[in-house]
Short mmCIF file of C-alpha atoms and ligand atoms in Angstrom, two decimals:
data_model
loop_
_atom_site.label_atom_id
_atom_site.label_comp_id
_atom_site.label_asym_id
_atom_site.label_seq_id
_atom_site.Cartn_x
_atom_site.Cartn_y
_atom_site.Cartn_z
CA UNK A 113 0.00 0.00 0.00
CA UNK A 114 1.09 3.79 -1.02
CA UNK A 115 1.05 4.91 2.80
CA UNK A 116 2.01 8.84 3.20
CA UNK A 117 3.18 9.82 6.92
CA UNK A 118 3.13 13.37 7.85
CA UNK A 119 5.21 14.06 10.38
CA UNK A 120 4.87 17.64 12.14
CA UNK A 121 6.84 19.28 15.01
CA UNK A 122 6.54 17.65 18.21
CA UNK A 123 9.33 16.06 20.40
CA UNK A 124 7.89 12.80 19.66
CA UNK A 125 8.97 12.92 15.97
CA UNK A 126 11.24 10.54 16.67
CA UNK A 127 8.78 7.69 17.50
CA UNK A 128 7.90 8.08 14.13
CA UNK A 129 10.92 6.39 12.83
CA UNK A 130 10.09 3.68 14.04
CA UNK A 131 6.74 4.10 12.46
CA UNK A 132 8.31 4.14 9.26
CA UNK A 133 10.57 0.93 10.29
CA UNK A 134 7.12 -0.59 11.61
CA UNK A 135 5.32 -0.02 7.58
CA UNK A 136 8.46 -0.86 5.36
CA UNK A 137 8.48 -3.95 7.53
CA UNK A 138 4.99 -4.64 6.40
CA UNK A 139 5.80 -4.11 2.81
CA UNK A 140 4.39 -0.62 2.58
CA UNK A 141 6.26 1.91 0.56
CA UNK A 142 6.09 4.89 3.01
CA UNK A 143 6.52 8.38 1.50
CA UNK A 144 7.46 11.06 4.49
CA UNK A 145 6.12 14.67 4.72
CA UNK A 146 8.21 16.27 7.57
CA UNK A 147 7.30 19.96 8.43
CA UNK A 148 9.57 22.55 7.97
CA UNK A 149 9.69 22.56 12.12
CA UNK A 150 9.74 18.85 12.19
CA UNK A 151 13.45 19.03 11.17
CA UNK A 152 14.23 20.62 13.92
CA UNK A 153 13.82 17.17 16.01
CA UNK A 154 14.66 14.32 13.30
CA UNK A 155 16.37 15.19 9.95
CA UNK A 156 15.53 14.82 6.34
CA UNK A 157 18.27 12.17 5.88
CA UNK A 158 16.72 9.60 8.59
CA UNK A 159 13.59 9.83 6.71
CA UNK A 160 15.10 9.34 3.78
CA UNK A 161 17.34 6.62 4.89
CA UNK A 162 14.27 4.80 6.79
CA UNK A 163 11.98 5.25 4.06
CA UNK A 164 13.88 4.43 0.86
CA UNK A 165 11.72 8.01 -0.75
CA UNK A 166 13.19 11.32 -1.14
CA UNK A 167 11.50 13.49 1.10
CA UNK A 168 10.94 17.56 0.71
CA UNK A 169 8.80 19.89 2.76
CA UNK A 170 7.79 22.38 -0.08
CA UNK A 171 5.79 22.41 -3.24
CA UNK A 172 8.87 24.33 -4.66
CA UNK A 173 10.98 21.32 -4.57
CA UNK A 174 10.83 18.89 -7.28
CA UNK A 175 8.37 21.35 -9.04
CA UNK A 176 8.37 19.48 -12.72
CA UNK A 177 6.49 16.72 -10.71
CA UNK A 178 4.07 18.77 -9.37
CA UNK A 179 4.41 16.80 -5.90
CA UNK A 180 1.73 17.80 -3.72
CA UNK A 181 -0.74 16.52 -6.57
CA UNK A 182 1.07 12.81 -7.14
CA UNK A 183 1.76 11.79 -3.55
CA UNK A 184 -2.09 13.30 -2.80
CA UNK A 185 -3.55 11.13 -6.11
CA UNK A 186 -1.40 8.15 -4.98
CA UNK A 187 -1.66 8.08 -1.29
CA UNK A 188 -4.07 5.02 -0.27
CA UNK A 189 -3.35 5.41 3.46
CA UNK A 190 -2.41 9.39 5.19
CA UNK A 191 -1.30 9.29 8.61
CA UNK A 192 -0.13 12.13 10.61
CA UNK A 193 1.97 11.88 13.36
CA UNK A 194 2.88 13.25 15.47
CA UNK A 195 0.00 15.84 14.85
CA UNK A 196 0.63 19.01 16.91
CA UNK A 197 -1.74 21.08 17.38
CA UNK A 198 -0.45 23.76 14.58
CA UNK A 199 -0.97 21.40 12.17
CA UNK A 200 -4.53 20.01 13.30
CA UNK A 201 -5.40 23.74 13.00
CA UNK A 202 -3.88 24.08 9.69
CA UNK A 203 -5.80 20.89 8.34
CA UNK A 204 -8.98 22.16 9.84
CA UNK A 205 -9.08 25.41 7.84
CA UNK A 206 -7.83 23.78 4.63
CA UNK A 207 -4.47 25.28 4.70
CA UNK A 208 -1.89 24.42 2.01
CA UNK A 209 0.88 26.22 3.19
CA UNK A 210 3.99 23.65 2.97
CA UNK A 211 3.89 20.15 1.25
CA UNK A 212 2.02 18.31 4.24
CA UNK A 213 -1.10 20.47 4.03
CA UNK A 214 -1.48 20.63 0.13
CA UNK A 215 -0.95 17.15 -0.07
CA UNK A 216 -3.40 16.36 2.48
CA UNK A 217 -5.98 18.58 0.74
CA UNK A 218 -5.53 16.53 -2.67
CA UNK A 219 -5.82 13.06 -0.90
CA UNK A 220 -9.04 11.44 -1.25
CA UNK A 221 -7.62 8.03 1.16
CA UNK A 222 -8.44 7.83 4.73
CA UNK A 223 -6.80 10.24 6.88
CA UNK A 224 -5.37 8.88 10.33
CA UNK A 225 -4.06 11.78 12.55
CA UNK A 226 -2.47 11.27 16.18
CA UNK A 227 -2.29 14.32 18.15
CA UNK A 228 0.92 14.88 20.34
CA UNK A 229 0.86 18.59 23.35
CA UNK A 230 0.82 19.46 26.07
CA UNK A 231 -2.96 18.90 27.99
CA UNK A 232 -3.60 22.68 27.97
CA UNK A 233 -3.36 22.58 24.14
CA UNK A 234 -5.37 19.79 23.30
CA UNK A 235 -8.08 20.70 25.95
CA UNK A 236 -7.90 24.25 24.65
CA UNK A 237 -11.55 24.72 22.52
CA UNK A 238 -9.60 26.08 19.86
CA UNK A 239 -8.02 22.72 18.98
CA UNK A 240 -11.44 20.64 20.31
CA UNK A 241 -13.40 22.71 17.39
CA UNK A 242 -10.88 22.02 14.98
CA UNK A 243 -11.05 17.72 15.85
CA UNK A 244 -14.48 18.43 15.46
CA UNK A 245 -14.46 19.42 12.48
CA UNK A 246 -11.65 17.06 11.17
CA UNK A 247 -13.88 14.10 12.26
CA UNK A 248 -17.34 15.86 11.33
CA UNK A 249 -15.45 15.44 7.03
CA UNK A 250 -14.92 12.03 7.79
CA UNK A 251 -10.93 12.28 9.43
CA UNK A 252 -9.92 9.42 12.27
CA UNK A 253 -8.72 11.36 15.22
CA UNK A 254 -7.39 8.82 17.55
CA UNK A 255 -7.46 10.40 21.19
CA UNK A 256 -3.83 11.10 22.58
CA UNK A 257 -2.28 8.77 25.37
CA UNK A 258 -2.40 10.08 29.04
CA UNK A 259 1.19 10.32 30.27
CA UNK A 260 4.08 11.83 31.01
CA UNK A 261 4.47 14.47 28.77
CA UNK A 262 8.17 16.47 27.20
CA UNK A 263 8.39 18.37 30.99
CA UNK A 264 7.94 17.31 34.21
CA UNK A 265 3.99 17.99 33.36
CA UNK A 266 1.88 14.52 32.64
CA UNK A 267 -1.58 13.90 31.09
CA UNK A 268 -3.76 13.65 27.85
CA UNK A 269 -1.35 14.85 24.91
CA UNK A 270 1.10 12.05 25.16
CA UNK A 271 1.68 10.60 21.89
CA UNK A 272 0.98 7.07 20.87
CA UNK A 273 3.60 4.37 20.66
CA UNK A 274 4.49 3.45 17.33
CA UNK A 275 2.80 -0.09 17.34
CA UNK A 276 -0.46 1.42 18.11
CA UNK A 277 -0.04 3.70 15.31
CA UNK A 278 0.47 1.15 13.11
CA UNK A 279 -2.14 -0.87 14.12
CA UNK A 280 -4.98 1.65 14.56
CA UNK A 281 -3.95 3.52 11.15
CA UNK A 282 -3.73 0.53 9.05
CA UNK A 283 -7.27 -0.77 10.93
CA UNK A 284 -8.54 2.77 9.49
CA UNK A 285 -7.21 1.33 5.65
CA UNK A 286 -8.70 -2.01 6.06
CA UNK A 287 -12.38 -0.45 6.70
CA UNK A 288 -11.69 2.40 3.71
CA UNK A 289 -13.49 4.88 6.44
CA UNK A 290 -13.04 6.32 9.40
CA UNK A 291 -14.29 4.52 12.26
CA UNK A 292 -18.03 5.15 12.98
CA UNK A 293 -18.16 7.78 16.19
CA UNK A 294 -20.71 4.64 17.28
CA UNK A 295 -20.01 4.27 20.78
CA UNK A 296 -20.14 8.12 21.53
CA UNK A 297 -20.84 8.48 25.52
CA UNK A 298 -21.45 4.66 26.03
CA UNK A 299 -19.21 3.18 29.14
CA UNK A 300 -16.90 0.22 27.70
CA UNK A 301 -15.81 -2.23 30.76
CA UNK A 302 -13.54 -4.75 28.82
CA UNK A 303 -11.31 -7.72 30.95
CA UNK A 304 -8.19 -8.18 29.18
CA UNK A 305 -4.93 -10.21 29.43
CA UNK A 306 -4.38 -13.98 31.54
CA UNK A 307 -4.74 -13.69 35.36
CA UNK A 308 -1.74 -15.18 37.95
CA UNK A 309 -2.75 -17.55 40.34
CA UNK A 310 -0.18 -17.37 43.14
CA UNK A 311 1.51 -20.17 44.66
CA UNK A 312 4.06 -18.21 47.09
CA UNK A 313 5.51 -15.05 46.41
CA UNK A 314 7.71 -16.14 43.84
CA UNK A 315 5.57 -18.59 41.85
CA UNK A 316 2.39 -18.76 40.37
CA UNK A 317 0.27 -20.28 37.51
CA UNK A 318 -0.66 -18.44 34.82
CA UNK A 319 -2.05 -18.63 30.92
CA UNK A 320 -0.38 -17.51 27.54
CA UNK A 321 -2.81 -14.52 27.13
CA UNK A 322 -0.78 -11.47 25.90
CA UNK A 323 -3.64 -9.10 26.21
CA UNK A 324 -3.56 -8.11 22.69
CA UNK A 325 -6.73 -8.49 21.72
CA UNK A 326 -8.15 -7.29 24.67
CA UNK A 327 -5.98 -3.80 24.16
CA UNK A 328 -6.78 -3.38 20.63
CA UNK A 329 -10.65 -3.92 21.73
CA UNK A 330 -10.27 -0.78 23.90
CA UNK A 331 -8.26 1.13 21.57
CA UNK A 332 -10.73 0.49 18.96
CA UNK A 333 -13.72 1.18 21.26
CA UNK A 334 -12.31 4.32 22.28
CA UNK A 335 -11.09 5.21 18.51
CA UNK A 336 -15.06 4.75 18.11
CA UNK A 337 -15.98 7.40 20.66
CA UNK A 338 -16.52 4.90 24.04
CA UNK A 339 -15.45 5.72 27.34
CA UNK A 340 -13.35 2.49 28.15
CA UNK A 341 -12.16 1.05 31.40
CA UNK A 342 -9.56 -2.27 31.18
CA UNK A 343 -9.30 -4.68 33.69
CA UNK A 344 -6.00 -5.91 32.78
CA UNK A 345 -3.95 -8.98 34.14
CA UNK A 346 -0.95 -9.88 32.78
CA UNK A 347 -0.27 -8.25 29.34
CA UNK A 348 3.57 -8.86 28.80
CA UNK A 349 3.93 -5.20 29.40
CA UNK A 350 1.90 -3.83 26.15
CA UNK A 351 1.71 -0.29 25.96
CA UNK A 352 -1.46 1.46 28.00
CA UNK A 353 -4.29 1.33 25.27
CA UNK A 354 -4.93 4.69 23.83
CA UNK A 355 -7.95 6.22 25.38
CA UNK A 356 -8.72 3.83 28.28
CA UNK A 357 -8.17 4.13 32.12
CA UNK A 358 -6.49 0.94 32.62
CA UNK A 359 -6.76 -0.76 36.29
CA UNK A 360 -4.20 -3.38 37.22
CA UNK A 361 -5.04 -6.96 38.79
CA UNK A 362 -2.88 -9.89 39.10
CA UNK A 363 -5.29 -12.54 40.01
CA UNK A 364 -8.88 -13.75 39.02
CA UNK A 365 -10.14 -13.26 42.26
CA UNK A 366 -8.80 -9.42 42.38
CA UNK A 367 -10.31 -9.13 38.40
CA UNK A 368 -13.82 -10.10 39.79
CA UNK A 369 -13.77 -7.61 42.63
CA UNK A 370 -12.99 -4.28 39.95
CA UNK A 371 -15.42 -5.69 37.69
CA UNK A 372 -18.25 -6.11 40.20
CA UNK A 373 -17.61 -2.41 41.16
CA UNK A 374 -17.54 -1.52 37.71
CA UNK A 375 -20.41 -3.50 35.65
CA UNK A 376 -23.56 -1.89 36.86
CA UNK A 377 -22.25 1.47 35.12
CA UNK A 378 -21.36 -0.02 31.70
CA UNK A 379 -23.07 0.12 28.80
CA UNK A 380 -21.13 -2.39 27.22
CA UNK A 381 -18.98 -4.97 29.39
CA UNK A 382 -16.53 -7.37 27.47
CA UNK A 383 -14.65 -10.34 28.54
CA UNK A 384 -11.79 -11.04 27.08
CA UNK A 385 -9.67 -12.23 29.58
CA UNK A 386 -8.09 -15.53 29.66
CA UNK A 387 -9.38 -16.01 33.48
CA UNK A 388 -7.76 -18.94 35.42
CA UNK A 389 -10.74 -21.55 35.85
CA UNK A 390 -8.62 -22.72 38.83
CA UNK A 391 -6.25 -21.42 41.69
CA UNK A 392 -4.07 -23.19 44.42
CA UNK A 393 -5.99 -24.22 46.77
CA UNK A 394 -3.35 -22.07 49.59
CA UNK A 395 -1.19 -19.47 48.86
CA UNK A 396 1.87 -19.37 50.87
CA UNK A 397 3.09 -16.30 52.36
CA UNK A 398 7.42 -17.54 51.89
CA UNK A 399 8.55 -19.31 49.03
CA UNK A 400 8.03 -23.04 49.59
CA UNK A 401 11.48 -24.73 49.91
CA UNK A 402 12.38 -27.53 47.39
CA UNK A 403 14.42 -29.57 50.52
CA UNK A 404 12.44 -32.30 52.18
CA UNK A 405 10.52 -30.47 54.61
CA UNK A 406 6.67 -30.31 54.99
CA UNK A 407 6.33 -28.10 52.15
CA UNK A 408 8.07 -30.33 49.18
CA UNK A 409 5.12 -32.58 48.69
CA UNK A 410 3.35 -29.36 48.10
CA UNK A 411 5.27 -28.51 45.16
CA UNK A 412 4.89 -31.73 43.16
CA UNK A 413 1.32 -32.17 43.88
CA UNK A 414 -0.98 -29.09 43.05
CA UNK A 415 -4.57 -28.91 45.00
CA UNK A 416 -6.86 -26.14 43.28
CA UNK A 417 -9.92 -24.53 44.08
CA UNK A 418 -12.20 -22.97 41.59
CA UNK A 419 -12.52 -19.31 40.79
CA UNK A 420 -15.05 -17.44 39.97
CA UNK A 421 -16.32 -16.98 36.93
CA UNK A 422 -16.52 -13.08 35.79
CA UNK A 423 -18.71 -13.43 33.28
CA UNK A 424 -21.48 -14.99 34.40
CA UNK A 425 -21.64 -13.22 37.55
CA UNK A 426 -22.11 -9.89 35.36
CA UNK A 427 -25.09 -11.87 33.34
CA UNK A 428 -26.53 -12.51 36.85
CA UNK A 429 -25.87 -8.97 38.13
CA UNK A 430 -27.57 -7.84 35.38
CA UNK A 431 -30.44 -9.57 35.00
CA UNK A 432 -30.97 -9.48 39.15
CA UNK A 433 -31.12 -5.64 38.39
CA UNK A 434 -33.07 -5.52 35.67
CA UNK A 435 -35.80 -8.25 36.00
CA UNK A 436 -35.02 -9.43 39.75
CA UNK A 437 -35.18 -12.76 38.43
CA UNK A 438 -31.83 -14.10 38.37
CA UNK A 439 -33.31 -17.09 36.21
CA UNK A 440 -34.68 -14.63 33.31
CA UNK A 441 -34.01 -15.68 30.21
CA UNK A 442 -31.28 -13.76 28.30
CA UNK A 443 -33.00 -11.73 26.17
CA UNK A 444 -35.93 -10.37 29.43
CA UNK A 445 -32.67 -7.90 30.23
CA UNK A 446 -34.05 -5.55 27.82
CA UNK A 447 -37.42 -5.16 30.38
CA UNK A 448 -38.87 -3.98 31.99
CA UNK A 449 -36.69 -1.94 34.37
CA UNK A 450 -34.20 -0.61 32.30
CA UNK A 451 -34.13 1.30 29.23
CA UNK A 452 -30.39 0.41 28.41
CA UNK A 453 -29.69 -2.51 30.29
CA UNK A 454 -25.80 -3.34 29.89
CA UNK A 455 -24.85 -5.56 26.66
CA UNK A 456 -22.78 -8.45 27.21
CA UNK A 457 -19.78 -9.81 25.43
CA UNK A 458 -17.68 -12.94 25.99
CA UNK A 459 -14.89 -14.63 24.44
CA UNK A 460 -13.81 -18.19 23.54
CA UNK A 461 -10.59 -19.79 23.08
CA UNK A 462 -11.67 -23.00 21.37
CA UNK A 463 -9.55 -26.20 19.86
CA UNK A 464 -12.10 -28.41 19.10
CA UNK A 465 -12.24 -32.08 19.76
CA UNK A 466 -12.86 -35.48 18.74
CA UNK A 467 -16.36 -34.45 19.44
CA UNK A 468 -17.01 -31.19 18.55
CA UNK A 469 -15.35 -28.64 16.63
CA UNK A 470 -14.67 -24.96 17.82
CA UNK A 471 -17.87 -23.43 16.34
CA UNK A 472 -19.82 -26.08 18.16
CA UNK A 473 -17.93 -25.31 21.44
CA UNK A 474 -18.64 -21.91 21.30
CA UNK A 475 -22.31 -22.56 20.49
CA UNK A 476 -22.87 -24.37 23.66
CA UNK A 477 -20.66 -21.68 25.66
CA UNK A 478 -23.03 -18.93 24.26
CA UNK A 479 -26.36 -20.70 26.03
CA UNK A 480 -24.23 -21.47 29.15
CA UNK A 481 -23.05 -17.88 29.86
CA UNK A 482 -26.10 -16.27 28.92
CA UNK A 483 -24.60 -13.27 27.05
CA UNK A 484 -25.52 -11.42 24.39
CA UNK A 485 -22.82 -12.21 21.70
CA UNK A 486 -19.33 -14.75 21.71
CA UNK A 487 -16.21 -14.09 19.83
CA UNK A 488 -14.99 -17.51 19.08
CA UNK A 489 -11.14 -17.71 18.37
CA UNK A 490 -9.81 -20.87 16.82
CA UNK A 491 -6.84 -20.95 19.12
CA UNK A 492 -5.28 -24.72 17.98
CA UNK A 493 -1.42 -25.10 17.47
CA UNK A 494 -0.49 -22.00 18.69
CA UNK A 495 -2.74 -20.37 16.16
CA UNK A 496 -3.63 -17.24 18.39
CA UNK A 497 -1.55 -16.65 21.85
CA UNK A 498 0.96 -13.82 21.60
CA UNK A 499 0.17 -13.44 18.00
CA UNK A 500 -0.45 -10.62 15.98
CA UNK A 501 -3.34 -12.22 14.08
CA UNK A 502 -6.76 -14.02 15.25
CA UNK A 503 -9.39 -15.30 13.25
CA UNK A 504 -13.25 -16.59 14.72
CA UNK A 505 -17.06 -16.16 14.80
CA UNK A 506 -19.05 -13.25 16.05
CA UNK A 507 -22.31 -15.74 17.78
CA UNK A 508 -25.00 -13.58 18.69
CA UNK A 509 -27.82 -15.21 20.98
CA UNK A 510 -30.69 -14.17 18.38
CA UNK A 511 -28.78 -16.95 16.17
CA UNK A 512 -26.29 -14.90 13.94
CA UNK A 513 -23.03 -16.19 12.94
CA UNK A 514 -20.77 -13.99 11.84
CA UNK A 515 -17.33 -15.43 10.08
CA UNK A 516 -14.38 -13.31 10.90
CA UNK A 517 -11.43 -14.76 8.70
CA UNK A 518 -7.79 -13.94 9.70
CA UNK A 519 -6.95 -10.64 10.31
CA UNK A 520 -4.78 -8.26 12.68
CA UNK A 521 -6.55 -8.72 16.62
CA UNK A 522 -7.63 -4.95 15.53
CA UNK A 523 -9.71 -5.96 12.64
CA UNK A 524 -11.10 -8.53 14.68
CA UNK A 525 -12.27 -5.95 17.59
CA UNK A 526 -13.24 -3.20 14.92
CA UNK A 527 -15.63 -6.83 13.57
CA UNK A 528 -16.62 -6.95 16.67
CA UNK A 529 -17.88 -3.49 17.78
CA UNK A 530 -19.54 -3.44 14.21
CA UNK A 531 -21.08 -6.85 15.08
CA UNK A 532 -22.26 -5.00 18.88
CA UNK A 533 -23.66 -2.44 16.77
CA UNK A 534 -25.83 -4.93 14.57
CA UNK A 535 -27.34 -6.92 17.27
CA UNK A 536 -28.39 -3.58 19.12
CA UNK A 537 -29.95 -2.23 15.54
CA UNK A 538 -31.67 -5.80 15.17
CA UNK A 539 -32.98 -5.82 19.42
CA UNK A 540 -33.94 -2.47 19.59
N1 LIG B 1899 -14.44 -16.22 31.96
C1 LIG B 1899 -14.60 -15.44 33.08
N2 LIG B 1899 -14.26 -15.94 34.30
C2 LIG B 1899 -13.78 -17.21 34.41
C3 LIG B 1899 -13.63 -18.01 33.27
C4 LIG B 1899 -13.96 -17.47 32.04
O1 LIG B 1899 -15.03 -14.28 32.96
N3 LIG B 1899 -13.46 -17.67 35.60
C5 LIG B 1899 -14.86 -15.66 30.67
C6 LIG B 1899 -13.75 -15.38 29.69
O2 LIG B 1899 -13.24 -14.06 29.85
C7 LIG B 1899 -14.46 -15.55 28.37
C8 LIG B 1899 -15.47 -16.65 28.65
O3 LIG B 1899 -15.67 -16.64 30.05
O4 LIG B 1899 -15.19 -14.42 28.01
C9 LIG B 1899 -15.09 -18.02 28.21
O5 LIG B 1899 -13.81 -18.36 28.73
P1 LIG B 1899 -13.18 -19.79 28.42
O6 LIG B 1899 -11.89 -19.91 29.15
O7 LIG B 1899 -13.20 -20.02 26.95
O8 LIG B 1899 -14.30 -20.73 29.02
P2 LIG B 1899 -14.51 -21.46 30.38
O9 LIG B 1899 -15.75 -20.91 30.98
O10 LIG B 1899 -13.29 -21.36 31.23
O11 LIG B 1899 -14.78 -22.92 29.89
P3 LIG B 1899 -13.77 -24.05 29.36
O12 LIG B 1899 -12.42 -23.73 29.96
O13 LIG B 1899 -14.37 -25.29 29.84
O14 LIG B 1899 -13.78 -23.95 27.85
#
């Protein structure tokens, strides 16, 4: 793909290299727009060097090709970032002052942009009415991290990490849109990541969850206008997800306790966690010993209790607060009590068997949990964990089977909010 990457002045510039790296890896030939400012911070031969393109800031250089008009007639993919807030303005009032601008005026691809300043900047109205009207014609403004920021000052304005804006920008390509402001002011609650089940302080047992596809759920939730909270276990130290308060558990136990305070406020509550079924049965509070003392038959043989199980204790939460009938059948949630009762996704890792194959597993695991919808991953010979990939069914309980064939965990969540979105337009 013809991807164009604007890069403007910001500090962050050089996460953008990496950006580049990220693409080229990918096969993408990557054309760079650097700012005049931009320059400043990373130079025009890195960019040149990284991308394989020469790279100009003017429409006075290379004038016999008339630039601005072949890399905006070419471009299938326009990212911008960093995106400072100069620049946002710039695009907003349909400035073609420098090659970045006029090129992004001729481009008729989806535009990507990730805004990098400080929080008083991107809070300031001026720049909120100009991403307003950059996503009112149809441009993806993906929400700035909250973090430590170029000072000592922290908050929203910290610019994504490079992986993100790979994935999120190239999610943007694969739908040939923007994504749909859908999930403006609904609350997101999405488990995420493999939960530790301690043994003693230095050992526990634990799952091959990453927490990748429950990140890129949030990010695309949030890139789709929700409010999202993650409860996240163990995620091999992924980066935060863009636009999501993130809360930290270790075990299933602690994951059902910031879920139960959570769920009755969510509109939407996803689990995607790979939650231990099981735990030791006693934690130690010193690391058990492997000499022959009491302790050593303790580490060869393993007696586990069961945990609890997350998701069906939000079905019955819900359904005790919306019917007070904790036996109500599924679809009862919608009435009487509550106009919006909370929709309810799960997830299912599935192999198959000699018996039944994954689709059939995830059938029966629909009706069991008594949600709404299932996103069944075919997760045999390491087909899924720690992967970049995923592929699966979207089961809704009204019957609808949605095939999602291979694609980045981000397509698969942007399937799946679009597959939230259909069951609500077919219940409501
Ligand atoms: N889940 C949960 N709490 C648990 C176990 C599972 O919330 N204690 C959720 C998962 O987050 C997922 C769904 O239940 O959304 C299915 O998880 P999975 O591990 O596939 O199913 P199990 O219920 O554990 O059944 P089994 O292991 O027998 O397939």
């Amino acid at each position: 793909m013809k991807i164009v990457l604007g890069v403007s002045g910001g500090i962050a510039a050089f996460k953008s290299c990496h950006v580049v790296r990220l693409l080229k890896e990918q096969g993408h030939d990557v054309q760079v727009i650097p700012t005049a400012t931009s320059l400043e911070f990373i130079g025009r031969a890195t960019w040149e060097a990284l991308s394989g393109n020469s790279v100009s800031t003017s429409v006075f250089d290379g004038v016999p090709e008339v630039r601005h008009v072949s890399i905006g007639h070419t471009a299938e993919l326009f990212i911008v970032a960093p995106a400072t807030a100069d620049v946002i303005a710039r695009l907003a009032h349909g400035r073609a002052d420098d090659l970045l601008t006029a090129s992004a005026l001729m481009a008729r691809c989806p535009v990507v942009v990730f805004p990098t300043m400080h929080t008083e900047m991107w809070t300031h109205p001026a720049t909120q009415a100009n991403v307003a009207t950059l996503r009112q014609r149809g441009v993806t403004i993906v929400d700035p991290a909250h973090g430590r920021l170029t000072g000592p000052d922290s908050g929203p304005g910290r610019f994504a990490e490079p992986e993100q804006v790979v994935n999120l920008a190239l999610s943007v390509a694969r739908r040939q849109s923007q994504f749909p402001r859908d999930l403006e002011g609904r609350r997101v609650l999405i488990t995420a990541g493999g939960t530790h089940e301690n043994l003693d302080p230095v050992r526990f047992v634990g799952n091959r969850s990453s927490g990748k596809q429950g990140f890129a759920l949030a990010e695309v939730a949030a890139a789709r206008g929700a409010e999202v909270t993650v409860i996240a276990g163990a995620t091999h130290e992924l980066p935060t997800p863009l636009g999501s308060e993130v809360v930290r558990v270790e075990s299933a136990r602690d994951m059902y306790r910031e879920v139960e305070k959570r769920d009755e406020d969510a509109d939407i509550v996803v689990c995607a966690a790979a939650v231990a079924d099981y735990r030791p049965a006693e934690e130690k509070g010193w690391k058990m010993k492997k000499s022959a003392s009491a302790e050593s038959t303790s580490l060869t043989t393993l007696s586990m209790v069961e945990n609890p199980d997350i998701l069906k204790s939000v079905v019955s939460r819900r359904q005790e607060r919306t019917t007070g009938d904790d036996h109500a059948g599924p679809d009862k949630s919608s009435t009487p009590n509550s106009a919006t009762p909370t929709i309810i996704v799960g997830f299912a890792a599935e192999t198959g068997d000699p018996n039944h194959t994954p689709l059939e597993h995830a059938q029966l695991k629909l009706k069991d949990k008594g949600c709404e919808l299932l996103v069944c991953n075919d997760v045999g010979q390491g087909k899924v964990f720690g992967r970049n990939t995923n592929r699966g069914w979207v089961l809704s309980r009204d019957g609808e089977v949605t095939d999602i064939p291979s694609t980045s965990k981000f397509g698969l969540a942007d399937s799946m909010w679009d597959a939230v979105a259909n069951y609500e337009d077919r219940v409501r």
